[in-house]
mmCIF file of C-alpha atoms in Angstrom:
data_model
loop_
_atom_site.group_PDB
_atom_site.id
_atom_site.type_symbol
_atom_site.label_atom_id
_atom_site.label_comp_id
_atom_site.label_asym_id
_atom_site.label_seq_id
_atom_site.Cartn_x
_atom_site.Cartn_y
_atom_site.Cartn_z
ATOM 1 C CA MET A 19 89.919 215.417 202.392
ATOM 2 C CA LYS A 20 89.745 211.460 201.472
ATOM 3 C CA ARG A 21 91.315 211.556 198.684
ATOM 4 C CA LEU A 22 94.195 213.223 201.042
ATOM 5 C CA GLU A 23 93.551 210.090 203.603
ATOM 6 C CA THR A 24 93.398 207.888 200.839
ATOM 7 C CA ILE A 25 96.664 208.781 198.867
ATOM 8 C CA PHE A 26 98.471 209.116 203.292
ATOM 9 C CA VAL A 27 96.979 205.452 203.587
ATOM 10 C CA ALA A 28 99.207 204.727 199.863
ATOM 11 C CA LEU A 29 102.261 206.054 200.535
ATOM 12 C CA ASN A 30 102.597 204.938 204.129
ATOM 13 C CA SER A 31 101.534 201.552 203.677
ATOM 14 C CA TRP A 32 104.044 201.647 200.264
ATOM 15 C CA ALA A 33 107.026 202.759 202.196
ATOM 16 C CA ILE A 34 106.759 199.847 204.488
ATOM 17 C CA ILE A 35 106.321 197.504 202.121
ATOM 18 C CA LEU A 36 109.705 198.797 200.460
ATOM 19 C CA ILE A 37 111.110 198.531 203.298
ATOM 20 C CA LEU A 38 110.415 194.998 203.973
ATOM 21 C CA SER A 39 111.716 194.456 200.264
ATOM 22 C CA ALA A 40 114.728 196.369 200.641
ATOM 23 C CA MET A 41 114.979 193.740 203.590
ATOM 24 C CA THR A 42 114.153 190.378 202.214
ATOM 25 C CA LEU A 43 117.170 191.011 199.774
ATOM 26 C CA ILE A 44 119.465 191.922 202.015
ATOM 27 C CA VAL A 45 119.054 189.167 204.082
ATOM 28 C CA GLY A 46 118.977 186.992 200.837
ATOM 29 C CA ALA A 47 121.968 188.084 199.271
ATOM 30 C CA ASN A 48 123.869 187.888 202.443
ATOM 31 C CA ILE A 49 122.301 184.253 202.908
ATOM 32 C CA SER A 50 122.871 183.478 199.428
ATOM 33 C CA LEU A 51 126.640 185.526 199.341
ATOM 34 C CA ARG A 52 127.521 183.173 202.613
ATOM 35 C CA TYR A 53 126.719 179.777 201.250
ATOM 36 C CA LEU A 54 128.252 179.792 198.018
ATOM 37 C CA THR A 55 131.319 181.780 198.789
ATOM 38 C CA ALA A 56 131.733 181.678 202.332
ATOM 39 C CA HIS A 57 131.562 184.469 203.194
ATOM 40 C CA SER A 58 129.310 186.690 204.074
ATOM 41 C CA LEU A 59 128.352 191.463 203.456
ATOM 42 C CA PRO A 60 129.275 192.185 207.004
ATOM 43 C CA TRP A 61 127.288 195.418 207.166
ATOM 44 C CA ALA A 62 123.869 193.102 206.588
ATOM 45 C CA ASP A 63 122.679 192.124 210.046
ATOM 46 C CA GLU A 64 122.791 195.535 210.734
ATOM 47 C CA ALA A 65 121.171 196.977 207.761
ATOM 48 C CA ALA A 66 118.456 195.101 208.529
ATOM 49 C CA ARG A 67 118.363 195.625 211.796
ATOM 50 C CA TYR A 68 118.059 199.084 210.749
ATOM 51 C CA LEU A 69 114.867 198.912 208.549
ATOM 52 C CA MET A 70 113.468 196.991 210.793
ATOM 53 C CA ILE A 71 113.373 199.043 213.804
ATOM 54 C CA TRP A 72 111.420 201.547 210.120
ATOM 55 C CA MET A 73 109.337 199.254 209.101
ATOM 56 C CA THR A 74 108.393 198.847 213.218
ATOM 57 C CA PHE A 75 107.536 203.066 213.409
ATOM 58 C CA SER A 76 106.288 203.410 210.332
ATOM 59 C CA GLY A 77 103.973 200.905 210.455
ATOM 60 C CA ALA A 78 101.927 201.108 213.674
ATOM 61 C CA GLY A 79 99.930 203.818 212.081
ATOM 62 C CA LEU A 80 98.602 201.900 209.513
ATOM 63 C CA VAL A 81 98.005 198.643 212.336
ATOM 64 C CA LEU A 82 96.409 201.794 214.537
ATOM 65 C CA ARG A 83 93.962 202.803 212.415
ATOM 66 C CA SER A 84 91.688 199.324 211.805
ATOM 67 C CA GLY A 85 92.439 197.996 215.658
ATOM 68 C CA GLY A 86 95.414 195.748 215.605
ATOM 69 C CA HIS A 87 96.850 197.076 218.499
ATOM 70 C CA VAL A 88 96.147 195.401 221.993
ATOM 71 C CA ALA A 89 93.217 196.540 223.523
ATOM 72 C CA ILE A 90 90.783 195.847 226.599
ATOM 73 C CA THR A 91 87.547 196.240 226.300
ATOM 74 C CA ASN A 92 85.606 195.275 229.469
ATOM 75 C CA LEU A 93 85.243 198.635 230.723
ATOM 76 C CA GLN A 94 84.085 199.925 227.368
ATOM 77 C CA ASP A 95 81.099 197.255 227.509
ATOM 78 C CA THR A 96 79.997 197.691 230.652
ATOM 79 C CA LEU A 97 79.757 201.514 229.923
ATOM 80 C CA PRO A 98 75.960 202.553 228.617
ATOM 81 C CA ASP A 99 76.610 204.503 225.020
ATOM 82 C CA VAL A 100 77.204 208.200 226.379
ATOM 83 C CA GLY A 101 79.967 206.717 228.733
ATOM 84 C CA GLN A 102 81.732 204.768 226.455
ATOM 85 C CA ARG A 103 82.355 207.524 223.646
ATOM 86 C CA CYS A 104 83.531 210.200 226.216
ATOM 87 C CA LEU A 105 86.018 207.109 227.908
ATOM 88 C CA ARG A 106 86.892 206.244 223.728
ATOM 89 C CA ALA A 107 87.236 210.465 223.566
ATOM 90 C CA ALA A 108 89.187 210.169 226.918
ATOM 91 C CA ILE A 109 91.621 207.609 225.439
ATOM 92 C CA THR A 110 91.602 209.300 221.912
ATOM 93 C CA LEU A 111 92.676 212.427 223.121
ATOM 94 C CA GLY A 112 95.609 210.292 226.158
ATOM 95 C CA LEU A 113 96.695 208.872 223.003
ATOM 96 C CA LEU A 114 97.302 212.207 221.209
ATOM 97 C CA ILE A 115 99.090 213.711 223.791
ATOM 98 C CA PHE A 116 100.947 209.888 224.717
ATOM 99 C CA PHE A 117 102.332 210.656 220.881
ATOM 100 C CA GLY A 118 103.264 214.400 220.573
ATOM 101 C CA PHE A 119 105.248 213.850 223.899
ATOM 102 C CA MET A 120 107.343 210.580 221.997
ATOM 103 C CA VAL A 121 107.314 212.726 218.770
ATOM 104 C CA TYR A 122 109.316 215.163 220.961
ATOM 105 C CA VAL A 123 111.383 213.202 222.917
ATOM 106 C CA GLY A 124 112.457 210.584 219.985
ATOM 107 C CA ILE A 125 113.351 214.199 218.283
ATOM 108 C CA GLN A 126 116.264 214.851 221.422
ATOM 109 C CA TYR A 127 117.779 211.301 221.805
ATOM 110 C CA ALA A 128 117.888 211.599 217.542
ATOM 111 C CA GLN A 129 119.714 215.287 218.144
ATOM 112 C CA ARG A 130 122.340 213.454 220.820
ATOM 113 C CA MET A 131 122.888 210.601 218.496
ATOM 114 C CA GLN A 132 123.769 213.124 215.860
ATOM 115 C CA PHE A 133 127.161 212.558 216.319
ATOM 116 C CA GLN A 134 127.621 208.808 217.326
ATOM 117 C CA VAL A 135 127.695 206.453 214.287
ATOM 118 C CA THR A 136 126.666 202.923 213.248
ATOM 119 C CA PRO A 137 129.196 200.381 213.031
ATOM 120 C CA ALA A 138 129.650 198.291 210.000
ATOM 121 C CA LEU A 139 127.412 200.681 208.328
ATOM 122 C CA ARG A 140 129.638 203.958 209.449
ATOM 123 C CA LEU A 141 126.183 205.994 209.467
ATOM 124 C CA SER A 142 125.009 208.894 211.574
ATOM 125 C CA PHE A 143 123.069 207.133 214.623
ATOM 126 C CA ILE A 144 119.848 210.395 213.747
ATOM 127 C CA TYR A 145 119.107 208.285 210.998
ATOM 128 C CA VAL A 146 118.083 205.687 213.130
ATOM 129 C CA TYR A 147 116.673 207.359 215.450
ATOM 130 C CA ALA A 148 114.800 209.346 213.440
ATOM 131 C CA ALA A 149 112.266 207.063 213.229
ATOM 132 C CA MET A 150 110.873 206.739 216.818
ATOM 133 C CA PRO A 151 109.688 210.561 215.497
ATOM 134 C CA VAL A 152 108.789 209.692 212.564
ATOM 135 C CA GLY A 153 106.705 207.191 213.643
ATOM 136 C CA PHE A 154 105.501 208.780 216.540
ATOM 137 C CA GLY A 155 104.229 211.855 213.914
ATOM 138 C CA LEU A 156 102.442 208.922 211.412
ATOM 139 C CA LEU A 157 100.674 207.337 214.705
ATOM 140 C CA MET A 158 99.918 210.874 215.429
ATOM 141 C CA ALA A 159 98.247 211.255 211.504
ATOM 142 C CA HIS A 160 96.382 208.423 211.587
ATOM 143 C CA LEU A 161 95.001 208.916 214.824
ATOM 144 C CA LEU A 162 93.779 211.854 214.329
ATOM 145 C CA LEU A 163 91.546 210.377 211.002
ATOM 146 C CA ILE A 164 90.160 207.859 212.300
ATOM 147 C CA ALA A 165 88.815 209.526 216.156
ATOM 148 C CA HIS A 166 85.839 210.942 214.241
ATOM 149 C CA PRO A 167 83.946 207.133 213.548
ATOM 150 C CA PHE A 168 86.457 205.468 216.715
ATOM 151 C CA ILE A 169 84.688 208.139 219.350
ATOM 152 C CA THR A 170 81.775 208.423 217.531
ATOM 153 C CA ALA A 171 80.559 204.436 217.877
ATOM 154 C CA GLY A 172 84.024 202.796 218.349
ATOM 155 C CA THR A 173 84.432 201.373 214.635
ATOM 156 C CA TYR A 174 87.288 202.116 212.434
ATOM 157 C CA LYS A 175 88.925 202.701 209.186
ATOM 158 C CA ARG A 176 88.955 199.159 207.882
ATOM 159 C CA ALA A 177 90.150 198.355 204.537
ATOM 160 C CA ASP A 178 88.138 195.564 201.827
ATOM 161 C CA ALA A 179 91.090 193.117 200.477
ATOM 162 C CA THR A 180 91.389 195.827 197.003
ATOM 163 C CA ASP A 181 91.985 198.870 199.447
ATOM 164 C CA ALA A 182 94.504 197.056 201.549
ATOM 165 C CA LEU A 183 96.547 196.968 199.403
ATOM 166 C CA PRO A 184 98.319 200.074 197.720
ATOM 167 C CA GLY A 185 97.856 200.792 193.959
ATOM 168 C CA GLY A 186 93.811 198.649 194.828
ATOM 169 C CA ALA A 187 90.619 199.796 193.949
ATOM 170 C CA ASN A 188 90.320 203.027 195.998
ATOM 171 C CA GLY A 189 94.649 203.360 195.770
#
């Protein structure tokens, strides 16, 4: 199971790296063309925007793993140990329900938008809006993988410097 989790995290990390690299290349090429030839790529801004959407939704689970999202712990800190575990379990369950609902809503929304196309790329909007159910599905998977240590000890799956990068010591 640990090996599958490592592969899952590495694949998710590589997807984010590829998306960020594509954004960098597209925007960099567009800037270069604009200054060198006085012409720009008409689709570059749109492509970068949609890649940013995909990167945001796809990377949210990786941030969740390390406790990088905003959290207010005042209530948890005032509770005894058993109360803290119960609160963390309730938070985990609430998040799973919310993420599942957002997967459902995202699928519904993407299906409704499938017949519209983007202005410059002429791409079906289903590919843009699919980022929402995919991202929330990834959030559910990451949450389930860190749920036990989070609920029992309040810890996250923090990676050291070599594990954080795909291809690191355990990647």
